[in-house]
Amino acid sequence: QKEAIEIIEKALQIKPITSNQKSILYSLMAKNYYEQNDYSKALNLIDISNRYNNNLKTTQKNELTKGLCYFKTEKFNLAKKTLLKAVKKSEKIYGFNNRETIKIYNLLANVDVKLKQPQKALANYQKSLQLLLPNYHPKNMLEDNPTKNDLFAENTIKETLDAKANLLVHIGKPLQAIRNYQLAFEVEKMLQKTYTSQKSKLLQQTEIRDRTEKIVDLFYELFQETRKQDYINSAFITVENSKAMILQDVLNSNYLKRNLTTDPLIIKEKLLLQKKSVLLKNKKLEELKIDKANVSVLKDLNVRLTTINTRLQVLKQKILLKYPFFKSTNNSLSITDIQDELLQKEHLLISFLDTKTAVFIFSLRKDHNISLRKFQKTSHFNASLKEYINLFSDGHDAKIKKDIDHYKANALKLYQQLLAPEIINLSINKLTLIPDGILNFVAFDALITSKTKHTNFSKLPYLLFKHQINYGYSVKVLQQQLKSLPTKRKKIVGFFPVFENNYRQLQEISHTLNEKKEIAKYTNGTYLTSKNALKKTFLSDANKYDILHLSTHASAGNFHKPAHIEFRNETLYLPEIYGLHLNADLTVLSACETGIGKLQKGEGAMSLARGFLYAGIKNLLVSLWKVNDKATSILMRNFYKNYKKTNTKSAAIHQAKLDYLNDKSISNTKKTPFYWASFVFIGNTEVAINKSFEWQYIGLGTMLLLGFIYLRKRVRQ
């Protein structure tokens, strides 16, 4: 605003200047001072503008700015009087159905709320909706709402529904409030389909998350009052529908396009997305130079990105026109389907919603109702949680060793708060966890389940000893991952850059060649080391293999630099990964911080793990902190050894950790959770298969078939 005011002041000095031009400029300056929260200055400038004014549009804008100033300074009666003048002029200038007019009705409703006149406020919100939606004709101001068919992609509709819902909460009408929030969600979904930029979608996710928290709170209170299970079910579905929505949408879109790979429109879209990802990477790298960034290069990149976004938007409409099923796909959640598809016997799914003041914990088993627990977050809980996460974040285990008793007490307390009430009396061996917020960074395996005097790290009562754990971004994402069946290739390609002699100023990974040697004992594939572990080879050959193993350096990034993973010759950045089209069944990121990143409200951690899922990978093994080189090589050996036995990824990494703790060749000092708890499996659990039993079942099946044939022959005789 400061620059805008300076420009306006210069414009006022230009001669000749008409009275009408002066009026417009002073009006614009008043609006800018309002935006700077200098309301008295804005009101003075409006008076000056009105002295020169003979234009109805300028008068209307001045009345609106004046009304906003009165509202901000809590002069609500003056605000209402002024906004009523503004809305009448707006109707005369723009018409009744213009957004300018409708937004003033919303402002009037906001004033009515402050004046404690809820019925008048509701009437104004309803008036806005009537003007926005041609087919909406409410008969009852409180009970009537638009239908999904009345809605379309428009921010003002969403804002009106949210404001109306907030008012309904305030006057004690929770069910009506929920209905309006849900309708706002529907508009949000429509808006999201119009965006081609992930950045725009991520900004929208913040609004979605805020609304989700309000709805869940209302459903929880309704359940407390009525004990009706439907309220818990609805709260769970609301949460899971809103989690990782961008990732959900991409995975669903990729699944629908799986049989359209030869369509020219799909090919063109794929190429444009790849170009866009490279441009985004180049832009970010240029921005990292800060003062030394080339302005003309950034300008060129922005122009090219705008051009590609426009082309993608046009292409998107063509694809929707050609394939209408992309619009009409029913992607609703069913609790029965979740139980049938994702859960086995003795298996529990726990989904968290982490809000500013509370944690909501949903738990679901096969053939059981969903349960919901809420606990208020205290300053002590927040401190304990951050302290627990920080135990592992420094890249060494000094804090755990320094005060093992403190670690045990903290890990036990967190277990009791986050999980114990859900699992303590159940006979379960598998846990599917869907973390949220800062809980994405928690090493759940390393939580302590009971008090102990042990100081031997291999003997502590870890959650690991009780449950096999897998992770997901959301129930919908887990379901989508199930749809993408693994291929039958079972071949692996491994990249081991080594970085000997600190090549490219990257620390040498001394144990990575041993990791490669051990993995090769249990897998069939190609292993690229040192100068052969190239980024271009990965980009060209990744889709020839079912398992991708990257043993290298990686980083979760920071505020300026995006998450990235290193190849021998160059870096692969997260924005580039978004533009890839991968189809491997499993990617193992044997590197630091591959499962963490900047937290995005509603969407989760912007990590390398999310990037690879976004690109099409079906399952992931990733790390939560800076891992130890030697311990990682042992864990990877154990993982592939167990994977060969069971053909089950989640069971293999679980057993790999147990094997590490039971390995007598490893000293107790190297068995703190720092060394073994970092790697987590993101994907669905599978049924473990014992290879010897597998042949027994085949033999038994063959015998039964031969017996059946023999009996049929005897009957015919």
XYZ file of C-alpha atoms in Angstrom:
717
model
C 0.000 0.000 0.000
C 2.854 2.387 0.755
C 4.097 2.295 -2.843
C 0.534 2.677 -4.135
C 0.031 5.797 -1.987
C 3.288 7.294 -3.287
C 2.166 6.702 -6.893
C -1.242 8.296 -6.193
C 0.430 11.333 -4.593
C 2.577 11.766 -7.714
C -0.508 11.410 -9.933
C -2.220 14.232 -8.011
C 0.655 16.550 -9.020
C 0.098 15.984 -12.740
C -1.405 19.016 -14.530
C -3.995 19.449 -15.842
C -6.204 17.333 -13.561
C -10.015 17.378 -13.387
C -12.085 17.433 -10.224
C -13.426 13.987 -11.056
C -9.892 12.595 -11.445
C -8.898 14.134 -8.090
C -11.940 12.525 -6.498
C -11.032 9.088 -7.845
C -7.403 9.398 -6.721
C -8.321 10.517 -3.193
C -10.827 7.644 -3.041
C -8.106 5.160 -4.009
C -5.742 6.671 -1.461
C -8.418 6.338 1.244
C -8.807 2.623 0.425
C -5.043 2.125 0.732
C -4.916 3.846 4.105
C -7.800 1.629 5.209
C -5.712 -1.406 4.177
C -2.893 0.007 6.337
C -5.322 0.202 9.293
C -5.065 4.014 9.388
C -8.825 4.552 9.593
C -8.869 8.226 10.626
C -6.653 9.159 7.657
C -8.889 7.101 5.345
C -12.023 8.916 6.592
C -10.380 12.330 6.067
C -9.429 11.405 2.505
C -12.980 10.233 1.787
C -14.246 13.674 2.826
C -11.736 15.314 0.442
C -12.741 12.914 -2.356
C -16.418 13.748 -1.860
C -15.713 17.497 -2.193
C -14.456 16.956 -5.732
C -16.823 14.142 -6.622
C -19.694 14.164 -9.118
C -19.532 10.443 -10.016
C -21.928 7.820 -8.561
C -19.346 5.015 -8.716
C -16.838 6.997 -6.674
C -19.562 7.893 -4.158
C -20.420 4.197 -3.802
C -16.785 3.223 -3.252
C -16.365 5.985 -0.669
C -19.457 4.863 1.246
C -18.114 1.302 1.250
C -14.649 2.313 2.523
C -16.240 4.572 5.153
C -18.507 1.719 6.303
C -15.486 -0.585 6.595
C -13.625 2.024 8.670
C -16.579 2.366 11.032
C -16.775 -1.430 11.336
C -13.076 -1.732 12.197
C -13.377 1.035 14.820
C -16.456 -0.708 16.287
C -18.893 2.083 15.400
C -21.392 -0.527 14.258
C -24.509 1.658 13.977
C -22.632 4.130 11.763
C -21.209 1.213 9.788
C -24.684 -0.176 9.120
C -26.086 3.198 8.115
C -23.179 3.820 5.707
C -23.175 0.301 4.210
C -26.923 0.525 3.540
C -26.202 3.633 1.445
C -23.375 1.774 -0.305
C -25.534 -1.250 -1.155
C -28.337 0.903 -2.599
C -25.876 2.712 -4.852
C -24.248 -0.612 -5.783
C -27.607 -2.068 -6.843
C -28.203 1.005 -8.985
C -24.755 0.913 -10.613
C -23.976 -2.804 -10.890
C -27.322 -4.535 -10.443
C -28.647 -6.882 -7.787
C -26.664 -9.970 -8.817
C -23.256 -8.333 -9.039
C -20.502 -9.584 -6.690
C -19.914 -6.005 -5.475
C -23.513 -5.767 -4.262
C -23.533 -9.265 -2.746
C -20.353 -8.673 -0.756
C -21.905 -5.590 0.843
C -24.882 -7.691 1.980
C -22.357 -9.989 3.657
C -20.742 -6.973 5.330
C -24.147 -5.850 6.540
C -24.694 -9.314 7.990
C -21.362 -9.070 9.808
C -22.464 -5.736 11.296
C -25.767 -7.297 12.405
C -23.812 -10.033 14.191
C -21.866 -7.364 16.108
C -25.109 -5.556 16.919
C -26.456 -8.864 18.313
C -29.217 -9.038 15.722
C -28.784 -12.663 14.484
C -32.095 -12.853 12.631
C -31.245 -9.774 10.573
C -27.782 -11.192 9.940
C -29.266 -14.487 8.717
C -31.628 -12.580 6.456
C -28.687 -10.759 4.861
C -26.664 -13.962 4.378
C -29.707 -15.587 2.810
C -30.168 -12.512 0.610
C -26.562 -12.911 -0.589
C -27.127 -16.580 -1.409
C -30.357 -15.815 -3.263
C -28.580 -13.208 -5.373
C -25.663 -15.553 -6.038
C -27.672 -18.703 -6.804
C -30.406 -18.260 -9.435
C -32.257 -21.472 -8.476
C -32.201 -20.941 -4.716
C -35.511 -19.674 -3.290
C -35.607 -20.295 0.493
C -38.953 -20.353 2.252
C -37.578 -20.735 5.765
C -34.720 -18.413 6.660
C -33.196 -20.761 9.262
C -33.942 -24.237 7.953
C -33.609 -23.844 4.196
C -30.243 -24.246 2.505
C -29.104 -24.548 -1.103
C -28.617 -28.019 -2.579
C -25.361 -29.280 -4.090
C -26.912 -28.799 -7.535
C -27.449 -25.080 -6.830
C -23.745 -24.470 -6.227
C -20.884 -23.554 -8.528
C -17.208 -22.588 -8.188
C -17.310 -19.091 -6.697
C -15.425 -17.761 -3.652
C -18.255 -15.459 -2.566
C -20.634 -18.430 -2.215
C -18.112 -20.236 -0.027
C -17.487 -17.141 2.111
C -21.227 -16.586 2.606
C -21.881 -20.205 3.611
C -18.969 -20.153 6.073
C -20.118 -16.857 7.623
C -23.694 -18.132 7.912
C -22.433 -21.360 9.534
C -20.351 -19.397 12.075
C -23.454 -17.428 13.043
C -25.529 -20.607 13.397
C -22.899 -22.003 15.767
C -23.090 -18.782 17.782
C -26.875 -19.012 18.187
C -26.790 -22.704 19.116
C -27.886 -24.374 15.874
C -25.076 -26.935 15.341
C -26.792 -29.190 12.787
C -27.742 -26.244 10.563
C -24.207 -24.901 10.948
C -22.696 -28.247 9.880
C -24.909 -28.332 6.804
C -23.658 -24.912 5.696
C -20.030 -25.858 6.350
C -20.551 -29.000 4.272
C -21.975 -26.955 1.402
C -18.940 -24.653 1.627
C -16.814 -27.810 1.241
C -18.658 -28.650 -1.969
C -17.866 -25.214 -3.388
C -14.248 -25.651 -2.273
C -13.998 -28.917 -4.234
C -15.325 -27.194 -7.346
C -12.840 -24.355 -6.930
C -9.964 -26.788 -6.490
C -10.735 -28.382 -9.854
C -10.167 -25.022 -11.534
C -6.623 -24.636 -10.156
C -3.543 -25.881 -12.009
C -1.052 -24.553 -9.456
C -0.299 -26.709 -6.417
C 0.552 -23.482 -4.552
C -3.028 -22.211 -4.998
C -4.411 -25.547 -3.833
C -2.187 -25.543 -0.747
C -3.406 -22.075 0.231
C -6.953 -23.328 -0.100
C -6.141 -26.306 2.143
C -5.678 -23.964 5.114
C -9.296 -22.827 4.796
C -10.470 -26.409 4.366
C -8.614 -27.467 7.494
C -10.051 -24.632 9.616
C -13.559 -25.614 8.530
C -12.880 -29.297 9.223
C -11.834 -28.542 12.790
C -15.051 -26.590 13.394
C -17.218 -29.406 12.012
C -15.462 -32.118 14.023
C -15.828 -30.086 17.204
C -19.568 -29.758 16.544
C -19.994 -33.478 15.809
C -18.053 -34.341 18.969
C -20.286 -32.115 21.118
C -23.415 -33.607 19.503
C -22.131 -37.108 20.265
C -21.437 -36.151 23.874
C -25.039 -34.966 24.197
C -26.788 -37.796 22.331
C -24.322 -40.760 22.176
C -25.413 -41.294 18.557
C -22.761 -43.220 16.619
C -23.669 -41.430 13.374
C -22.032 -38.265 14.672
C -18.707 -40.071 15.209
C -18.933 -41.637 11.748
C -19.637 -38.255 10.158
C -16.747 -36.616 12.031
C -14.350 -39.336 10.828
C -15.496 -39.050 7.213
C -15.158 -35.240 7.365
C -11.573 -35.531 8.604
C -10.524 -38.162 6.075
C -12.160 -36.320 3.183
C -10.171 -33.202 4.035
C -6.753 -34.790 4.674
C -4.166 -34.668 1.888
C -6.830 -33.613 -0.623
C -4.317 -32.582 -3.266
C -2.528 -35.921 -3.044
C -5.889 -37.736 -3.131
C -6.913 -35.871 -6.257
C -3.634 -36.538 -8.084
C -3.651 -40.258 -7.254
C -7.276 -40.601 -8.333
C -6.617 -38.705 -11.561
C -3.571 -40.871 -12.334
C -5.619 -44.006 -11.692
C -8.375 -42.873 -14.053
C -5.785 -42.071 -16.731
C -4.039 -45.447 -16.443
C -5.635 -46.758 -19.659
C -5.349 -43.462 -21.566
C -1.560 -43.300 -21.887
C -1.703 -43.165 -25.715
C -4.269 -40.353 -25.862
C -2.643 -37.215 -27.392
C -4.282 -34.944 -24.790
C -2.947 -37.023 -21.880
C 0.529 -37.173 -23.465
C 0.521 -33.407 -23.963
C -0.588 -32.820 -20.353
C 2.173 -35.101 -19.087
C 4.836 -33.219 -21.052
C 3.550 -29.832 -19.889
C 3.583 -30.950 -16.255
C 7.173 -32.135 -16.636
C 8.200 -28.783 -18.166
C 6.395 -26.944 -15.391
C 8.185 -28.930 -12.679
C 11.587 -28.099 -14.188
C 10.690 -24.398 -14.437
C 9.555 -24.366 -10.806
C 12.839 -25.969 -9.779
C 14.858 -23.431 -11.786
C 12.873 -20.559 -10.300
C 13.481 -21.802 -6.767
C 17.208 -22.211 -7.378
C 17.444 -18.671 -8.775
C 15.532 -17.303 -5.791
C 18.027 -19.034 -3.467
C 20.674 -16.573 -4.699
C 18.690 -13.805 -2.919
C 20.521 -10.509 -3.668
C 22.467 -12.100 -6.508
C 19.358 -13.497 -8.212
C 18.999 -12.494 -11.853
C 15.788 -10.451 -12.122
C 15.464 -10.935 -15.884
C 15.844 -14.723 -15.493
C 13.131 -14.775 -12.804
C 10.877 -12.637 -14.973
C 11.353 -15.003 -17.922
C 10.636 -18.039 -15.731
C 7.448 -16.437 -14.383
C 6.249 -15.627 -17.908
C 6.899 -19.195 -19.042
C 5.159 -20.615 -15.971
C 2.124 -18.409 -16.594
C 2.004 -19.603 -20.211
C 2.201 -23.267 -19.171
C -0.483 -22.812 -16.480
C -2.794 -21.251 -19.066
C -2.150 -24.103 -21.510
C -2.757 -26.659 -18.742
C -6.035 -24.981 -17.831
C -7.241 -25.138 -21.455
C -6.023 -28.726 -21.777
C -7.801 -29.685 -18.568
C -11.110 -28.464 -19.986
C -10.545 -30.441 -23.191
C -9.829 -33.620 -21.205
C -12.977 -33.109 -19.099
C -15.011 -32.566 -22.248
C -13.641 -35.724 -23.852
C -13.819 -37.838 -20.670
C -16.778 -36.637 -18.539
C -16.200 -39.446 -16.018
C -13.344 -37.360 -14.558
C -16.031 -34.970 -13.292
C -18.628 -37.418 -12.090
C -16.442 -39.995 -10.332
C -18.003 -40.968 -7.013
C -15.186 -40.768 -4.505
C -17.253 -40.917 -1.322
C -16.036 -42.721 1.785
C -17.706 -45.803 3.199
C -16.723 -47.086 6.632
C -17.645 -50.633 5.601
C -15.369 -50.347 2.552
C -12.529 -49.081 4.739
C -12.924 -52.062 7.057
C -13.110 -54.526 4.148
C -10.258 -53.050 2.092
C -7.748 -51.800 4.644
C -8.225 -53.839 7.817
C -7.491 -57.440 8.692
C -8.257 -59.323 11.883
C -6.273 -58.117 14.908
C -5.648 -54.861 13.046
C -6.440 -51.329 14.265
C -6.502 -48.076 12.302
C -5.906 -44.850 14.221
C -6.344 -41.437 12.619
C -5.330 -38.216 14.369
C -6.631 -34.672 14.018
C -4.180 -32.286 15.673
C -5.704 -28.856 16.325
C -4.346 -25.841 18.147
C -6.060 -26.735 21.426
C -6.857 -30.463 21.227
C -6.068 -33.816 19.645
C -8.925 -35.919 18.250
C -8.150 -39.640 17.974
C -10.332 -41.908 15.828
C -9.869 -45.675 16.021
C -11.428 -48.328 13.797
C -11.353 -52.143 13.743
C -12.919 -54.709 11.468
C -16.578 -55.341 12.399
C -16.547 -52.635 15.095
C -17.833 -49.081 15.375
C -15.456 -46.145 15.145
C -14.499 -44.657 18.480
C -13.429 -41.051 19.076
C -11.423 -39.610 21.926
C -10.537 -35.973 22.452
C -7.977 -34.603 24.841
C -7.090 -30.972 25.463
C -3.493 -30.066 24.732
C -1.672 -28.617 27.692
C 1.569 -26.666 27.647
C 3.191 -29.698 29.299
C 1.989 -32.035 26.528
C 3.208 -29.659 23.811
C 6.600 -29.354 25.477
C 6.919 -33.137 25.924
C 5.988 -33.778 22.301
C 8.528 -31.290 20.939
C 11.170 -32.584 23.312
C 10.573 -36.183 22.165
C 10.857 -35.219 18.490
C 14.003 -33.175 19.192
C 15.677 -36.210 20.756
C 16.177 -37.533 17.223
C 16.526 -34.350 15.193
C 20.180 -33.528 15.906
C 21.649 -36.374 13.861
C 23.007 -38.271 16.906
C 21.753 -40.000 20.046
C 23.567 -37.984 22.721
C 20.371 -36.669 24.344
C 18.885 -40.152 24.766
C 22.090 -41.599 26.236
C 22.627 -38.621 28.516
C 19.346 -39.154 30.392
C 17.757 -42.501 29.560
C 15.299 -42.220 32.466
C 13.976 -38.944 31.131
C 13.587 -40.471 27.654
C 11.678 -43.460 29.086
C 9.359 -41.259 31.155
C 8.632 -38.926 28.248
C 8.081 -41.770 25.732
C 5.760 -43.562 28.183
C 3.719 -40.430 28.881
C 3.223 -39.774 25.157
C 2.192 -43.393 24.600
C -0.376 -43.094 27.396
C -1.790 -39.889 25.938
C -1.723 -40.716 22.226
C -2.382 -44.455 21.975
C -2.885 -46.409 25.194
C -6.664 -45.894 25.644
C -7.240 -47.130 22.083
C -5.103 -50.285 22.201
C -4.380 -51.303 25.778
C -7.204 -53.855 26.156
C -7.268 -55.083 22.560
C -5.699 -58.185 21.070
C -4.129 -56.594 17.991
C -0.785 -57.000 16.276
C -1.045 -54.474 13.450
C -1.443 -50.715 13.656
C -2.190 -48.395 10.744
C -1.440 -44.824 11.825
C -2.548 -41.676 10.020
C -0.668 -38.878 11.820
C -1.513 -35.199 11.584
C 0.350 -31.950 12.104
C 3.463 -32.272 14.237
C 2.565 -35.924 14.914
C 3.942 -36.632 11.412
C 7.409 -36.361 12.980
C 6.835 -38.780 15.876
C 8.728 -42.100 15.974
C 5.801 -44.163 17.291
C 7.872 -47.387 17.221
C 10.098 -45.986 19.941
C 7.332 -45.058 22.397
C 7.522 -46.942 25.701
C 4.452 -48.975 26.715
C 5.159 -49.614 30.413
C 7.390 -48.560 33.274
C 10.768 -50.263 33.321
C 14.050 -50.166 35.216
C 15.989 -51.557 32.245
C 18.901 -49.513 30.917
C 19.696 -51.995 28.155
C 18.294 -50.363 25.016
C 17.428 -53.681 23.371
C 15.250 -54.663 26.357
C 13.060 -51.566 26.734
C 9.288 -52.160 26.251
C 8.988 -50.366 22.906
C 5.719 -50.205 21.004
C 7.720 -52.006 18.303
C 7.607 -55.214 20.356
C 3.808 -55.190 20.440
C 2.712 -53.955 17.014
C 3.686 -53.919 13.360
C 3.077 -50.338 12.192
C 2.363 -48.866 8.786
C 1.561 -45.235 7.972
C -0.737 -43.357 5.611
C -1.492 -39.791 4.554
C -5.232 -40.474 4.736
C -7.673 -43.353 4.412
C -8.490 -42.217 0.884
C -4.820 -42.187 -0.101
C -4.379 -45.699 1.344
C -7.398 -46.885 -0.658
C -5.988 -45.281 -3.776
C -2.633 -46.978 -3.200
C -4.452 -50.321 -3.080
C -5.966 -49.735 -6.515
C -2.541 -49.578 -8.106
C -1.571 -53.231 -8.207
C 2.132 -54.102 -8.151
C 3.777 -55.410 -11.277
C 5.291 -58.888 -11.486
C 8.812 -57.779 -12.331
C 10.142 -57.782 -8.750
C 13.419 -56.360 -10.041
C 15.313 -53.667 -8.224
C 17.457 -50.774 -9.376
C 19.733 -49.295 -6.747
C 21.634 -45.997 -6.797
C 24.729 -45.725 -4.569
C 26.609 -42.472 -5.414
C 29.116 -42.986 -2.511
C 30.630 -39.462 -2.977
C 34.116 -40.770 -2.241
C 36.656 -38.103 -1.264
C 33.700 -35.793 -0.519
C 32.857 -35.471 -4.199
C 30.743 -32.318 -4.882
C 31.448 -31.264 -1.277
C 29.111 -34.037 -0.097
C 30.260 -36.268 2.744
C 31.391 -39.727 1.667
C 28.877 -42.462 2.578
C 31.342 -45.122 3.620
C 28.909 -47.974 4.301
C 26.760 -47.612 1.204
C 28.777 -50.146 -0.836
C 28.346 -52.696 1.922
C 24.622 -51.920 1.870
C 24.613 -52.606 -1.866
C 26.531 -55.881 -1.414
C 24.099 -57.142 1.232
C 20.994 -56.112 -0.722
C 22.288 -57.938 -3.820
C 22.235 -61.201 -1.846
C 18.462 -61.035 -1.521
C 17.322 -59.184 -4.633
C 17.515 -59.446 -8.403
C 18.400 -56.241 -10.196
C 20.799 -53.525 -11.270
C 23.099 -51.698 -8.849
C 24.656 -48.409 -9.946
C 27.540 -47.115 -7.871
C 29.731 -44.001 -7.810
C 29.952 -42.330 -11.244
C 27.191 -44.577 -12.629
C 24.574 -43.448 -10.082
C 23.365 -40.611 -12.287
C 20.202 -38.556 -12.113
C 19.568 -38.904 -15.861
C 19.762 -42.709 -15.530
C 17.186 -42.612 -12.761
C 14.865 -40.412 -14.841
C 15.170 -42.602 -17.933
C 15.193 -46.100 -16.366
C 13.118 -45.901 -13.160
C 9.975 -47.315 -14.776
C 11.772 -50.485 -15.884
C 11.911 -51.678 -12.284
C 9.490 -52.561 -9.534
C 11.700 -51.439 -6.645
C 13.750 -48.229 -6.571
C 16.463 -48.037 -3.914
C 18.260 -44.722 -3.377
C 21.147 -44.917 -0.901
C 22.415 -41.361 -0.809
C 22.229 -37.935 0.821
C 18.906 -36.141 1.162
C 17.422 -33.218 3.059
C 13.961 -32.137 4.163
C 14.874 -28.631 2.979
C 14.139 -25.392 4.798
C 12.154 -22.177 4.389
C 14.180 -21.215 1.304
C 15.410 -24.489 -0.195
C 13.007 -27.307 -1.152
C 13.482 -30.928 -0.077
C 15.959 -32.737 -2.318
C 17.858 -35.981 -2.871
C 21.340 -36.363 -4.333
C 22.610 -38.353 -7.298
C 26.261 -38.590 -8.262
C 26.263 -35.672 -10.671
C 23.342 -33.483 -9.581
C 20.392 -32.934 -7.268
C 16.776 -34.005 -7.716
C 14.478 -31.397 -6.138
C 10.969 -31.921 -4.807
C 9.329 -29.632 -7.436
C 10.875 -31.844 -10.154
C 9.568 -35.037 -8.535
C 6.023 -33.660 -8.756
C 6.393 -33.655 -12.547
C 7.583 -37.274 -12.818
C 5.386 -40.238 -13.775
C 6.647 -43.287 -11.883
C 5.029 -46.696 -11.468
C 7.279 -48.678 -9.095
C 5.632 -50.771 -6.400
C 8.176 -49.702 -3.778
C 10.700 -46.902 -3.373
C 13.238 -47.151 -0.561
C 14.782 -43.781 0.280
C 17.806 -44.927 2.272
C 18.829 -41.396 3.159
C 18.283 -38.639 5.728
C 14.949 -36.850 6.399
C 13.083 -38.339 3.425
C 9.794 -38.594 5.327
C 9.700 -35.102 6.812
C 9.404 -31.578 5.459
C 7.649 -28.273 5.894
C 4.206 -28.847 7.429
C 1.314 -27.668 5.287
C -1.947 -27.359 7.190
C -4.372 -30.030 5.988
C -1.963 -31.603 3.511
C 0.811 -32.914 5.768
C 4.587 -32.725 5.432
C 5.896 -31.462 2.082
C 8.460 -34.260 2.067
C 10.280 -36.321 -0.535
C 7.959 -39.177 0.489
C 4.907 -37.156 -0.526
C 6.641 -36.143 -3.759
C 7.291 -39.747 -4.777
C 3.704 -40.755 -3.904
C 2.476 -37.788 -5.966
C 4.603 -39.049 -8.876
C 2.969 -42.499 -8.766
C 5.003 -44.651 -6.364
C 2.726 -47.131 -4.580
C 4.653 -47.792 -1.344
C 7.538 -46.073 0.427
C 10.196 -46.747 3.023
C 11.446 -43.383 4.314
C 13.286 -41.773 7.235
C 12.222 -39.274 9.904
C 15.649 -37.828 10.723
C 19.353 -37.744 9.798
C 20.211 -41.418 9.847
C 23.414 -43.192 10.794
C 25.252 -44.626 7.763
C 26.265 -47.992 9.249
C 22.987 -48.648 11.109
C 21.063 -47.870 7.928
C 23.059 -50.416 5.924
C 22.262 -53.102 8.528
C 18.557 -52.208 8.573
C 18.402 -52.334 4.782
C 20.073 -55.745 4.723
C 17.570 -56.997 7.302
C 14.672 -55.466 5.390
C 15.446 -57.160 2.073
C 16.268 -60.443 3.776
C 12.844 -60.452 5.469
C 11.081 -59.136 2.384
C 12.409 -62.098 0.404
C 11.001 -64.463 3.053
C 7.563 -62.885 3.503
C 6.949 -60.759 0.385
C 5.450 -58.294 2.874
C 6.927 -54.802 3.105
C 5.480 -53.606 6.417
C 6.314 -56.933 8.132
C 9.816 -56.859 6.620
C 10.790 -53.460 8.060
C 9.183 -54.376 11.387
C 11.235 -57.576 11.595
C 14.333 -55.719 10.366
C 14.165 -53.486 13.433
C 13.654 -56.461 15.746
C 16.603 -58.217 14.132
C 18.725 -55.117 14.686
C 17.862 -55.044 18.400
C 18.529 -58.781 18.727
C 21.850 -58.628 16.885
C 24.513 -59.486 19.487
C 27.284 -58.112 17.278
C 25.869 -54.599 17.771
C 26.745 -52.940 21.073
C 24.083 -51.646 23.449
C 25.248 -48.065 22.857
C 24.288 -48.450 19.168
C 20.786 -49.723 19.961
C 19.142 -46.481 21.045
C 15.998 -45.776 18.959
C 18.010 -43.182 17.055
C 19.708 -46.000 15.124
C 16.713 -48.208 14.261
C 13.426 -46.249 14.634
C 13.861 -43.696 11.851
C 12.576 -45.740 8.912
C 8.806 -45.992 8.473
C 6.666 -47.765 5.896
C 4.035 -45.682 4.098
C 1.500 -47.966 2.446
C -0.893 -50.804 3.222
C -0.189 -53.917 5.258
C -0.197 -57.211 3.410
C -0.699 -60.804 4.498
C 2.692 -62.398 5.120
C 3.456 -65.514 3.121
C 5.798 -68.219 4.335
C 7.407 -69.630 1.197
C 7.530 -73.205 2.489
C 3.855 -73.080 3.397
C 3.101 -71.554 0.025
C 4.338 -74.749 -1.711
C 2.397 -76.867 0.755
C -0.794 -75.013 -0.166
C -0.067 -75.469 -3.860
C 0.519 -79.208 -3.289
C -2.654 -79.552 -1.236
C -4.650 -77.708 -3.882
C -3.295 -79.995 -6.595
C -4.199 -83.115 -4.583
C -7.739 -81.849 -3.996
C -8.180 -81.087 -7.688
C -6.968 -84.574 -8.717
C -9.260 -86.142 -6.116
C -12.217 -84.176 -7.452
C -11.488 -85.332 -11.038
C -11.177 -88.954 -9.869
C -14.533 -88.820 -8.027
C -16.289 -87.341 -11.061
C -15.014 -90.186 -13.220
C -16.253 -92.788 -10.686
C -19.710 -91.189 -10.586
C -19.965 -91.231 -14.381
C -19.059 -94.940 -14.412
